[in-house]
Amino acid sequence: MSKASLAAVGCVALVLAACGGGGRLSQKALQQEAKTVQSLAAEGGILAGDAARGRATKIFVREQAGFLHKAAASSVQKLERAGNAGALSALAARVRDELDRLSRSGGDGAQQRRLGLELTRAAHAAARLGKS
Amino acid sequence: MKGFLQIALGILSAIGGFVDIGDLVFNTQAGATFGFQLLWVVVIGVFGIVVYSEMCGRVAAISQRPVFDLIRERVGFGAGFGTLIAAEVVNLMTCAAEVGGVAIVLQLLGGAPYRVLIVAGVVALMVITWTLPFEWIERLFGYFGLCLLVFAVAVIKLHPHWGSVAHGFVPSISSTNKLVFFYFAVGLLGAALTPYEVYFYSSGAVEDGWGVKDLRINKITSIVGYGLGGFLSFSLMIVAAVVFLPRGIDPQFLGTPAVGAMDAVGKYGLLLALVGMLFAVGGAAIETSFSGAYNLAQFFGWEWGKRRRPGGAPRFTIAWVVIFVLALGIVMTGYDPVKITEYSVIFSVVALPLTFLPILLVANDAAYMGRHRNGRFSNVVGIAYFVVILAVSLSAIPLMLLTHGGQG
């Protein structure tokens, strides 16, 4: 095999490895992902708390929680694919599900209050995981 | 009395029209990441846009010609064409970001599907642009943009530590994450000193038929209007610093600034914030499409102006319609408008020297300006700003790459 062919095969292998996305996440990448989960959960916590107190419109809660849910789902996918995220992966999945429930909570103040507390707790947990 | 009213109305629309999607995104992200530490950078940015807008308005009033016309004449076809390309790319990216912003805010207000709202938003903006006279477009978007003052109310209700806020106005550099700090500083300057605002302001002055008698209006409108507009930027940053920073929230959505207003002021605060954001980004979408059409028409010597009926300046009209349609196409690909905003602001920073150098040269040229050329103060400040702009322009893309767009 010529040098040029070897180089081409090497490049293709590198590109495939990069695109595969199945690799483990580095410590720094995990910390970054923990920050993302913390941010999404904390914003969801504010949204749910204000919704429970009648300080938000139903449409805004549905749509903004929908955006947060979509971002959380993408984070869960990334963490599950990596396979080395353990507790963070489970926490992200919980945040994703709670944001989904929030986006569909309509005018249920009791559910929103409960979700607000749970999301705030999840944000603290993500912050702890990000530091460990 | 009439003159006073005219000035007051101009100032109000300048305040309301100051904020666009770049300001909403960068001020909120900067506050959520660095608290009050970057407030001083906004002061520098606002002072810069005041200095250069005043120059642009003066050039337009004295020469009766807009900036791009003079750029081509002063720097020649080649350099002028380079400036045109850079300006048009940035205008188109910014217009796409603003159009996406309009759709997102409409979604947060009304809940219809995003892609339907992109099309509806662009059609509404084009109908408004086609049917309303120039001054009504300015006033409609400027006055409703004043709803953003709810962020100032939110600041008061949040009771920030005023000593720390005051400290944020003293230039300093963060001891941690220096590169990210510089990235946000560059973004804040870019958001305040957007080239399209300068082109739009100058062409608007020609459209309004400004002359020597209007130099006072130009000075007051640019200083007070943009100065108070900067006040909205401070408010956005302070709200983010108080509400988001302690909770570790990294604002990645256009609705997040409204969450800050909602948390402080309640449901009416939320609605005012959303309406203000809608008109701020909608107005900026029209300004960017116009700015792009102005640049093309002025560079190639076409008939131009919103005061003419669409048939009276056909190529100008086609140009702003095409810019809207291209922006629509970009946003319909599904690319996140907040990401487009970040790129458009950083690329506008790269193009800043190409915009501001010709203005500085023309404003200082006695052949064009006669006795109204720059005085010593304008020149010193203008040159100092140009040095800052050059440094910022050279560092913008390396900083964006090194910090992964501010993610560290």
Coordinates of C-alpha atoms in Angstrom, one line a residue:
Chain A
M1 CA 0.0 0.0 0.0
S2 CA 1.4 3.4 -0.9
K3 CA 2.0 6.1 1.7
A4 CA -0.8 8.1 0.2
S5 CA -3.3 5.2 0.5
L6 CA -2.2 4.6 4.1
A7 CA -2.7 8.2 5.0
A8 CA -6.1 8.2 3.4
V9 CA -7.1 5.0 5.4
G10 CA -5.8 6.6 8.5
C11 CA -7.9 9.8 7.9
V12 CA -11.0 7.8 7.2
A13 CA -10.5 5.8 10.5
L14 CA -10.1 9.0 12.4
V15 CA -13.2 10.5 10.9
L16 CA -15.2 7.4 11.6
A17 CA -13.9 7.3 15.2
A18 CA -14.9 11.0 15.7
C19 CA -18.3 10.6 14.1
G20 CA -19.2 7.3 15.8
G21 CA -20.0 9.2 19.0
G22 CA -19.8 5.9 20.9
G23 CA -16.6 6.8 22.8
R24 CA -16.4 7.4 26.5
L25 CA -16.6 11.0 27.6
S26 CA -13.6 12.6 29.2
Q27 CA -13.8 14.0 32.8
K28 CA -14.0 17.5 31.4
A29 CA -16.8 16.6 29.0
L30 CA -18.7 14.9 31.9
Q31 CA -18.3 18.0 34.0
Q32 CA -19.6 20.1 31.1
E33 CA -22.6 17.8 30.7
A34 CA -23.3 18.0 34.5
K35 CA -23.4 21.8 34.1
T36 CA -25.8 21.5 31.3
V37 CA -28.1 19.2 33.3
Q38 CA -27.9 21.6 36.3
S39 CA -28.7 24.6 34.1
L40 CA -31.8 22.9 32.5
A41 CA -33.1 21.6 35.8
A42 CA -32.6 25.0 37.6
E43 CA -34.4 26.9 34.8
G44 CA -37.2 24.3 34.9
G45 CA -37.3 24.7 38.7
I46 CA -37.9 28.5 38.3
L47 CA -40.5 28.0 35.6
A48 CA -42.4 25.3 37.6
G49 CA -42.3 27.4 40.8
D50 CA -43.6 30.5 39.1
A51 CA -46.2 28.5 37.2
A52 CA -47.5 27.0 40.5
R53 CA -47.9 30.5 41.9
G54 CA -49.8 31.7 38.8
R55 CA -47.0 34.0 37.7
A56 CA -46.6 32.4 34.2
T57 CA -48.9 31.9 31.2
K58 CA -49.8 28.3 30.4
I59 CA -48.5 28.6 26.8
F60 CA -45.1 30.0 28.0
V61 CA -44.7 27.1 30.5
R62 CA -45.6 24.6 27.9
E63 CA -43.3 26.0 25.2
Q64 CA -40.3 26.9 27.3
A65 CA -40.4 23.6 29.2
G66 CA -40.6 22.0 25.8
F67 CA -37.3 23.6 24.7
L68 CA -35.7 22.6 28.0
H69 CA -37.0 19.0 27.6
K70 CA -35.6 18.7 24.1
A71 CA -32.2 19.9 25.3
A72 CA -32.3 17.5 28.3
A73 CA -33.2 14.6 25.9
S74 CA -30.2 15.4 23.7
S75 CA -28.0 15.4 26.8
V76 CA -29.4 12.0 28.0
Q77 CA -28.7 10.5 24.5
K78 CA -25.1 11.7 24.6
L79 CA -24.6 10.4 28.2
E80 CA -26.2 7.0 27.5
R81 CA -24.1 6.6 24.3
A82 CA -20.9 7.3 26.2
G83 CA -21.7 4.6 28.7
N84 CA -19.4 6.0 31.5
A85 CA -21.8 8.6 32.9
G86 CA -23.5 6.4 35.6
A87 CA -25.4 8.5 38.1
L88 CA -25.3 11.6 35.9
S89 CA -27.0 9.7 33.1
A90 CA -29.8 8.6 35.4
L91 CA -30.2 12.1 36.8
A92 CA -30.4 13.6 33.3
A93 CA -33.1 11.1 32.4
R94 CA -35.1 12.1 35.5
V95 CA -34.7 15.8 34.6
R96 CA -35.8 15.1 31.0
D97 CA -38.9 13.3 32.3
E98 CA -39.8 16.0 34.8
L99 CA -39.4 18.7 32.2
D100 CA -41.7 16.7 29.9
R101 CA -44.3 16.5 32.7
L102 CA -43.9 20.2 33.3
S103 CA -44.6 21.0 29.6
R104 CA -47.8 19.0 29.9
S105 CA -48.9 20.2 33.3
G106 CA -51.4 22.8 32.0
G107 CA -52.9 24.6 35.0
D108 CA -52.1 21.9 37.6
G109 CA -50.6 24.0 40.3
A110 CA -50.0 21.1 42.7
Q111 CA -48.0 19.1 40.1
Q112 CA -46.1 22.2 39.1
R113 CA -45.2 22.9 42.8
R114 CA -43.9 19.3 43.2
L115 CA -42.0 19.4 39.9
G116 CA -40.5 22.7 40.9
L117 CA -39.1 21.2 44.1
E118 CA -37.9 18.1 42.3
L119 CA -36.2 20.0 39.5
T120 CA -34.4 22.3 42.0
R121 CA -33.2 19.2 44.0
A122 CA -32.0 17.7 40.7
A123 CA -30.1 20.9 39.9
H124 CA -28.3 20.7 43.2
A125 CA -27.5 17.0 42.6
A126 CA -26.1 17.8 39.2
A127 CA -24.0 20.6 40.6
R128 CA -22.5 18.1 43.2
L129 CA -21.9 15.5 40.4
G130 CA -20.1 18.1 38.3
K131 CA -17.7 18.8 41.2
S132 CA -17.0 15.2 42.0
Chain B
M1 CA -42.5 72.7 20.8
K2 CA -42.7 70.8 17.5
G3 CA -38.9 70.4 17.5
F4 CA -38.9 69.2 21.1
L5 CA -41.6 66.6 20.3
Q6 CA -39.6 65.5 17.3
I7 CA -36.5 65.0 19.5
A8 CA -38.5 63.2 22.2
L9 CA -40.1 60.9 19.7
G10 CA -36.7 60.2 18.1
I11 CA -35.2 59.4 21.4
L12 CA -38.0 57.1 22.4
S13 CA -37.7 55.1 19.2
A14 CA -33.9 55.0 19.6
I15 CA -34.2 53.5 23.1
G16 CA -36.8 51.0 22.1
G17 CA -34.9 50.1 18.9
F18 CA -31.5 49.8 20.6
V19 CA -31.9 46.2 21.7
D20 CA -31.8 43.3 19.2
I21 CA -31.4 39.6 19.4
G22 CA -27.6 40.0 19.8
D23 CA -28.0 42.2 22.9
L24 CA -30.7 39.8 24.4
V25 CA -28.4 36.8 23.9
F26 CA -25.0 38.2 24.9
N27 CA -26.1 40.5 27.8
T28 CA -28.0 37.7 29.4
Q29 CA -25.3 35.1 28.9
A30 CA -22.6 37.5 30.1
G31 CA -24.6 38.3 33.3
A32 CA -25.3 34.6 33.9
T33 CA -21.6 33.7 33.5
F34 CA -19.8 36.7 35.0
G35 CA -22.4 38.6 37.1
F36 CA -21.9 42.3 37.0
Q37 CA -18.2 42.1 35.9
L38 CA -18.8 43.0 32.3
L39 CA -21.0 46.0 32.8
W40 CA -18.1 48.3 31.9
V41 CA -17.8 46.7 28.5
V42 CA -21.4 47.7 27.7
V43 CA -20.5 51.3 28.6
I44 CA -17.6 51.2 26.1
G45 CA -19.8 49.7 23.4
V46 CA -22.6 52.2 23.9
F47 CA -20.2 55.1 23.9
G48 CA -18.7 53.8 20.7
I49 CA -22.1 53.5 18.9
V50 CA -23.0 57.0 20.1
V51 CA -19.7 58.5 18.7
Y52 CA -20.0 56.7 15.3
S53 CA -23.7 57.2 14.9
E54 CA -23.3 60.9 15.5
M55 CA -20.5 61.0 12.9
C56 CA -22.7 59.1 10.4
G57 CA -25.7 61.3 11.0
R58 CA -23.6 64.4 10.6
V59 CA -22.0 63.1 7.4
A60 CA -25.5 62.3 6.0
A61 CA -26.9 65.7 7.0
I62 CA -24.0 67.7 5.5
S63 CA -23.2 65.7 2.4
Q64 CA -26.8 64.6 1.8
R65 CA -25.3 61.2 0.9
P66 CA -25.4 58.0 2.9
V67 CA -22.4 56.1 4.2
F68 CA -22.1 53.4 1.5
D69 CA -22.2 55.9 -1.3
L70 CA -19.2 57.7 0.3
I71 CA -17.4 54.5 1.2
R72 CA -17.2 53.5 -2.5
E73 CA -16.1 57.0 -3.5
R74 CA -13.6 57.4 -0.7
V75 CA -11.9 54.0 -0.6
G76 CA -12.3 52.9 -4.3
F77 CA -14.2 50.1 -5.9
G78 CA -12.1 47.1 -4.8
A79 CA -12.0 47.9 -1.0
G80 CA -15.6 49.2 -1.2
F81 CA -16.7 45.9 -2.8
G82 CA -15.0 43.9 -0.1
T83 CA -16.8 46.0 2.5
L84 CA -20.1 45.5 0.7
I85 CA -19.6 41.7 0.7
A86 CA -18.7 41.6 4.4
A87 CA -21.6 43.9 5.3
E88 CA -24.1 41.8 3.3
V89 CA -23.0 38.5 4.8
V90 CA -23.3 39.9 8.3
N91 CA -26.6 41.6 7.5
L92 CA -28.1 38.4 6.1
M93 CA -27.0 36.3 9.1
T94 CA -28.3 38.9 11.5
C95 CA -31.6 39.1 9.6
A96 CA -31.9 35.3 9.8
A97 CA -31.3 35.4 13.5
E98 CA -33.9 38.1 14.1
V99 CA -36.5 36.3 11.9
G100 CA -35.9 33.1 13.9
G101 CA -36.2 35.2 17.1
V102 CA -39.5 36.6 16.0
A103 CA -40.8 33.0 15.4
I104 CA -39.6 31.8 18.8
V105 CA -41.1 34.7 20.7
L106 CA -44.4 34.2 18.8
Q107 CA -44.3 30.6 19.8
L108 CA -43.8 31.5 23.4
L109 CA -46.7 33.9 23.2
G110 CA -49.1 31.9 21.1
G111 CA -47.9 28.3 21.0
A112 CA -48.3 27.6 17.3
P113 CA -45.7 25.4 15.5
Y114 CA -42.3 27.0 15.0
R115 CA -42.0 26.6 11.2
V116 CA -45.5 28.0 10.6
L117 CA -44.6 31.0 12.7
I118 CA -41.3 31.6 10.8
V119 CA -43.3 31.9 7.6
A120 CA -46.1 33.9 9.2
G121 CA -43.6 36.2 10.9
V122 CA -41.7 36.9 7.7
V123 CA -44.9 37.5 5.7
A124 CA -46.1 39.9 8.5
L125 CA -42.8 41.8 8.5
M126 CA -42.8 42.1 4.7
V127 CA -46.4 43.4 4.7
I128 CA -45.6 46.0 7.4
T129 CA -42.5 47.0 5.5
W130 CA -44.4 47.3 2.2
T131 CA -47.4 49.2 3.6
L132 CA -46.3 51.5 6.4
P133 CA -44.4 54.7 5.9
F134 CA -40.8 54.9 7.2
E135 CA -41.5 56.9 10.3
W136 CA -44.4 54.6 11.3
I137 CA -42.2 51.5 11.1
E138 CA -39.6 53.3 13.3
R139 CA -42.2 54.3 15.8
L140 CA -44.2 51.1 15.9
F141 CA -41.2 48.9 16.7
G142 CA -39.4 51.6 18.8
Y143 CA -42.4 52.3 21.1
F144 CA -43.4 48.7 21.6
G145 CA -39.8 47.9 22.1
L146 CA -40.0 50.1 25.2
C147 CA -41.9 47.2 26.9
L148 CA -38.4 45.9 27.5
L149 CA -38.2 48.6 30.3
V150 CA -39.8 45.8 32.3
F151 CA -36.2 44.5 32.8
A152 CA -35.4 47.8 34.6
V153 CA -38.4 47.3 36.8
A154 CA -37.2 43.7 37.4
V155 CA -33.8 45.0 38.5
I156 CA -35.4 47.2 41.1
K157 CA -37.6 44.4 42.4
L158 CA -34.7 42.0 42.6
H159 CA -32.8 44.3 45.0
P160 CA -29.3 43.5 43.7
H161 CA -26.3 44.4 45.8
W162 CA -25.9 47.9 44.5
G163 CA -22.2 48.2 45.6
S164 CA -21.4 45.1 43.4
V165 CA -23.4 46.6 40.5
A166 CA -21.4 49.9 40.8
H167 CA -18.2 47.9 41.0
G168 CA -19.1 46.3 37.7
F169 CA -18.8 49.6 35.9
V170 CA -15.1 49.8 37.0
P171 CA -13.0 48.2 34.3
S172 CA -11.5 44.9 35.5
I173 CA -10.8 41.5 34.2
S174 CA -12.1 38.2 35.7
S175 CA -9.5 36.2 37.6
T176 CA -11.0 32.9 36.3
N177 CA -11.8 31.9 32.8
K178 CA -10.0 34.8 31.2
L179 CA -10.5 33.6 27.6
V180 CA -14.3 33.2 28.1
F181 CA -14.3 36.6 29.7
F182 CA -12.7 38.1 26.7
Y183 CA -15.0 36.2 24.4
F184 CA -18.0 37.8 26.1
A185 CA -16.4 41.2 26.1
V186 CA -15.9 40.9 22.3
G187 CA -19.5 39.7 21.9
L188 CA -20.9 42.6 24.0
L189 CA -18.9 45.1 22.0
G190 CA -20.1 43.5 18.7
A191 CA -23.7 43.4 19.9
A192 CA -23.6 47.2 20.7
L193 CA -21.6 48.3 17.7
T194 CA -23.5 46.4 14.9
P195 CA -22.7 47.8 11.5
Y196 CA -26.3 47.5 10.2
E197 CA -27.4 50.1 12.9
V198 CA -24.8 52.6 11.5
Y199 CA -25.9 52.0 7.8
F200 CA -29.6 52.2 8.8
Y201 CA -29.1 55.3 10.9
S202 CA -27.2 57.1 8.1
S203 CA -29.6 56.1 5.3
G204 CA -32.6 57.0 7.6
A205 CA -31.1 60.5 8.0
V206 CA -31.0 60.9 4.2
E207 CA -34.5 59.5 3.9
D208 CA -35.7 62.0 6.5
G209 CA -34.0 64.8 4.5
W210 CA -31.7 66.0 7.3
G211 CA -29.7 69.1 6.7
V212 CA -27.5 71.4 8.7
K213 CA -30.4 72.5 10.9
D214 CA -30.8 68.9 12.0
L215 CA -27.3 68.5 13.5
R216 CA -28.6 69.2 17.0
I217 CA -31.3 66.6 16.6
N218 CA -28.7 64.1 15.4
K219 CA -26.5 64.8 18.4
I220 CA -29.3 64.6 21.0
T221 CA -30.9 61.5 19.4
S222 CA -27.6 59.6 19.2
I223 CA -26.3 60.5 22.6
V224 CA -29.6 60.3 24.7
G225 CA -31.3 57.6 22.6
Y226 CA -28.4 55.2 22.4
G227 CA -27.3 56.1 25.9
L228 CA -30.6 55.2 27.4
G229 CA -30.8 52.2 25.1
G230 CA -27.7 51.0 26.8
F231 CA -29.6 51.2 30.0
L232 CA -31.7 48.2 28.7
S233 CA -28.5 46.2 28.2
F234 CA -27.4 46.9 31.8
S235 CA -30.9 45.7 33.0
L236 CA -30.7 42.5 31.0
M237 CA -27.3 41.7 32.4
I238 CA -28.2 42.6 36.0
V239 CA -31.3 40.5 35.9
A240 CA -29.3 37.5 34.6
A241 CA -26.6 38.1 37.2
V242 CA -29.2 38.0 40.1
V243 CA -31.6 35.3 38.8
F244 CA -29.4 32.9 36.8
L245 CA -25.8 33.0 38.0
P246 CA -26.5 31.8 41.6
R247 CA -28.4 28.8 40.2
G248 CA -25.8 27.9 37.6
I249 CA -28.2 28.6 34.6
D250 CA -26.5 29.0 31.3
P251 CA -29.1 30.8 29.1
Q252 CA -29.2 28.9 25.8
F253 CA -32.8 29.8 24.8
L254 CA -34.3 33.1 23.7
G255 CA -37.1 32.6 26.2
T256 CA -34.7 32.5 29.2
P257 CA -34.4 36.4 29.6
A258 CA -38.2 36.4 29.9
V259 CA -37.9 33.8 32.7
G260 CA -35.8 36.4 34.6
A261 CA -38.5 39.1 34.1
M262 CA -41.2 36.6 35.1
D263 CA -39.4 35.6 38.3
A264 CA -39.1 39.2 39.4
V265 CA -42.3 40.9 38.2
G266 CA -44.8 38.0 37.6
K267 CA -47.1 37.3 34.8
Y268 CA -47.4 40.9 33.5
G269 CA -43.7 41.1 33.6
L270 CA -43.4 38.0 31.5
L271 CA -45.9 39.3 28.9
L272 CA -44.3 42.7 28.7
A273 CA -40.9 41.1 28.3
L274 CA -42.1 38.9 25.5
V275 CA -43.9 41.8 23.7
G276 CA -40.8 44.0 24.0
M277 CA -38.6 41.2 22.7
L278 CA -41.0 40.6 19.8
F279 CA -40.9 44.2 18.7
A280 CA -37.2 44.5 19.4
V281 CA -36.2 41.6 17.2
G282 CA -39.0 42.3 14.6
G283 CA -37.7 45.9 14.2
A284 CA -34.2 44.7 13.9
A285 CA -35.2 42.2 11.2
I286 CA -36.6 45.1 9.2
E287 CA -33.6 47.2 9.8
T288 CA -31.2 44.5 8.7
S289 CA -33.2 43.8 5.5
F290 CA -33.3 47.5 4.8
S291 CA -29.7 48.0 5.6
G292 CA -28.7 45.3 3.2
A293 CA -30.9 46.8 0.5
Y294 CA -29.5 50.3 1.2
N295 CA -25.9 49.1 0.9
L296 CA -26.5 47.4 -2.4
A297 CA -28.5 50.2 -3.9
Q298 CA -26.0 52.9 -2.7
F299 CA -23.0 50.9 -3.9
F300 CA -24.3 50.2 -7.4
G301 CA -26.0 53.6 -7.8
W302 CA -29.6 52.3 -7.9
E303 CA -32.7 54.3 -7.0
W304 CA -33.3 53.7 -3.3
G305 CA -35.4 54.7 -0.4
K306 CA -38.5 53.7 1.6
R307 CA -40.1 57.1 0.9
R308 CA -40.4 56.1 -2.8
R309 CA -43.2 53.8 -3.7
P310 CA -41.9 50.2 -4.3
G311 CA -42.2 50.7 -8.1
G312 CA -40.2 53.9 -7.8
A313 CA -37.1 52.0 -6.6
P314 CA -37.7 48.5 -8.0
R315 CA -34.2 47.1 -7.4
F316 CA -34.1 48.4 -3.9
T317 CA -37.4 46.8 -3.2
I318 CA -36.4 43.5 -4.7
A319 CA -33.2 43.6 -2.6
W320 CA -35.0 43.8 0.8
V321 CA -37.5 41.2 -0.3
V322 CA -34.7 38.8 -1.4
I323 CA -32.9 39.4 1.9
F324 CA -36.1 38.4 3.8
V325 CA -36.6 35.4 1.6
L326 CA -33.0 34.2 2.1
A327 CA -33.2 34.8 5.9
L328 CA -36.4 32.7 5.8
G329 CA -34.6 29.9 4.0
I330 CA -31.7 29.9 6.5
V331 CA -34.0 29.7 9.5
M332 CA -36.2 27.0 7.9
T333 CA -33.2 24.7 7.8
G334 CA -33.8 24.3 11.6
Y335 CA -30.5 25.9 12.7
D336 CA -30.9 27.4 16.2
P337 CA -31.4 31.2 15.9
V338 CA -29.4 31.7 19.2
K339 CA -26.4 30.0 17.6
I340 CA -26.9 32.0 14.4
T341 CA -26.9 35.1 16.6
E342 CA -23.7 34.2 18.3
Y343 CA -22.0 33.7 14.9
S344 CA -23.5 36.8 13.3
V345 CA -22.3 39.0 16.3
I346 CA -18.8 37.5 16.1
F347 CA -18.6 37.9 12.3
S348 CA -20.0 41.5 12.6
V349 CA -17.1 42.2 14.9
V350 CA -14.7 41.0 12.2
A351 CA -16.3 43.4 9.7
L352 CA -16.3 46.4 12.1
P353 CA -13.1 48.1 10.9
L354 CA -14.3 48.0 7.3
T355 CA -17.4 49.9 8.4
F356 CA -15.9 52.4 10.8
L357 CA -12.7 53.4 9.0
P358 CA -14.4 55.0 6.0
I359 CA -16.8 56.8 8.3
L360 CA -13.9 58.2 10.3
L361 CA -12.1 59.2 7.1
V362 CA -15.1 60.9 5.5
A363 CA -16.2 62.7 8.8
N364 CA -12.7 64.1 9.0
D365 CA -12.5 65.2 5.3
A366 CA -13.0 68.9 4.8
A367 CA -13.8 68.3 1.2
Y368 CA -17.0 66.6 2.2
M369 CA -17.8 68.1 5.6
G370 CA -16.5 71.7 5.3
R371 CA -16.6 73.4 8.7
H372 CA -18.6 70.5 10.1
R373 CA -15.7 68.0 9.9
N374 CA -14.7 66.2 13.1
G375 CA -13.3 68.4 15.9
R376 CA -10.4 67.3 18.0
F377 CA -12.6 65.5 20.6
S378 CA -14.4 63.5 17.9
N379 CA -11.1 62.6 16.3
V380 CA -9.4 61.5 19.4
V381 CA -12.4 59.4 20.5
G382 CA -13.0 58.1 17.0
I383 CA -9.3 57.0 16.6
A384 CA -9.2 55.5 20.0
Y385 CA -12.3 53.5 19.2
F386 CA -10.9 52.4 15.9
V387 CA -7.8 50.9 17.7
V388 CA -10.1 49.1 20.1
I389 CA -12.3 47.9 17.2
L390 CA -9.2 46.6 15.3
A391 CA -7.9 44.7 18.3
V392 CA -11.4 43.2 19.0
S393 CA -11.8 42.4 15.3
L394 CA -8.5 40.4 15.1
S395 CA -9.3 38.5 18.3
A396 CA -12.9 37.6 17.7
I397 CA -12.6 34.4 15.7
P398 CA -9.6 32.9 17.6
L399 CA -11.6 33.6 20.9
M400 CA -14.7 31.9 19.5
L401 CA -12.7 28.8 18.5
L402 CA -10.6 28.6 21.7
T403 CA -13.7 28.9 24.0
H404 CA -16.0 26.8 21.9
G405 CA -18.4 29.8 21.6
G406 CA -18.1 30.8 25.2
Q407 CA -18.5 27.3 26.7
G408 CA -14.9 27.3 28.1

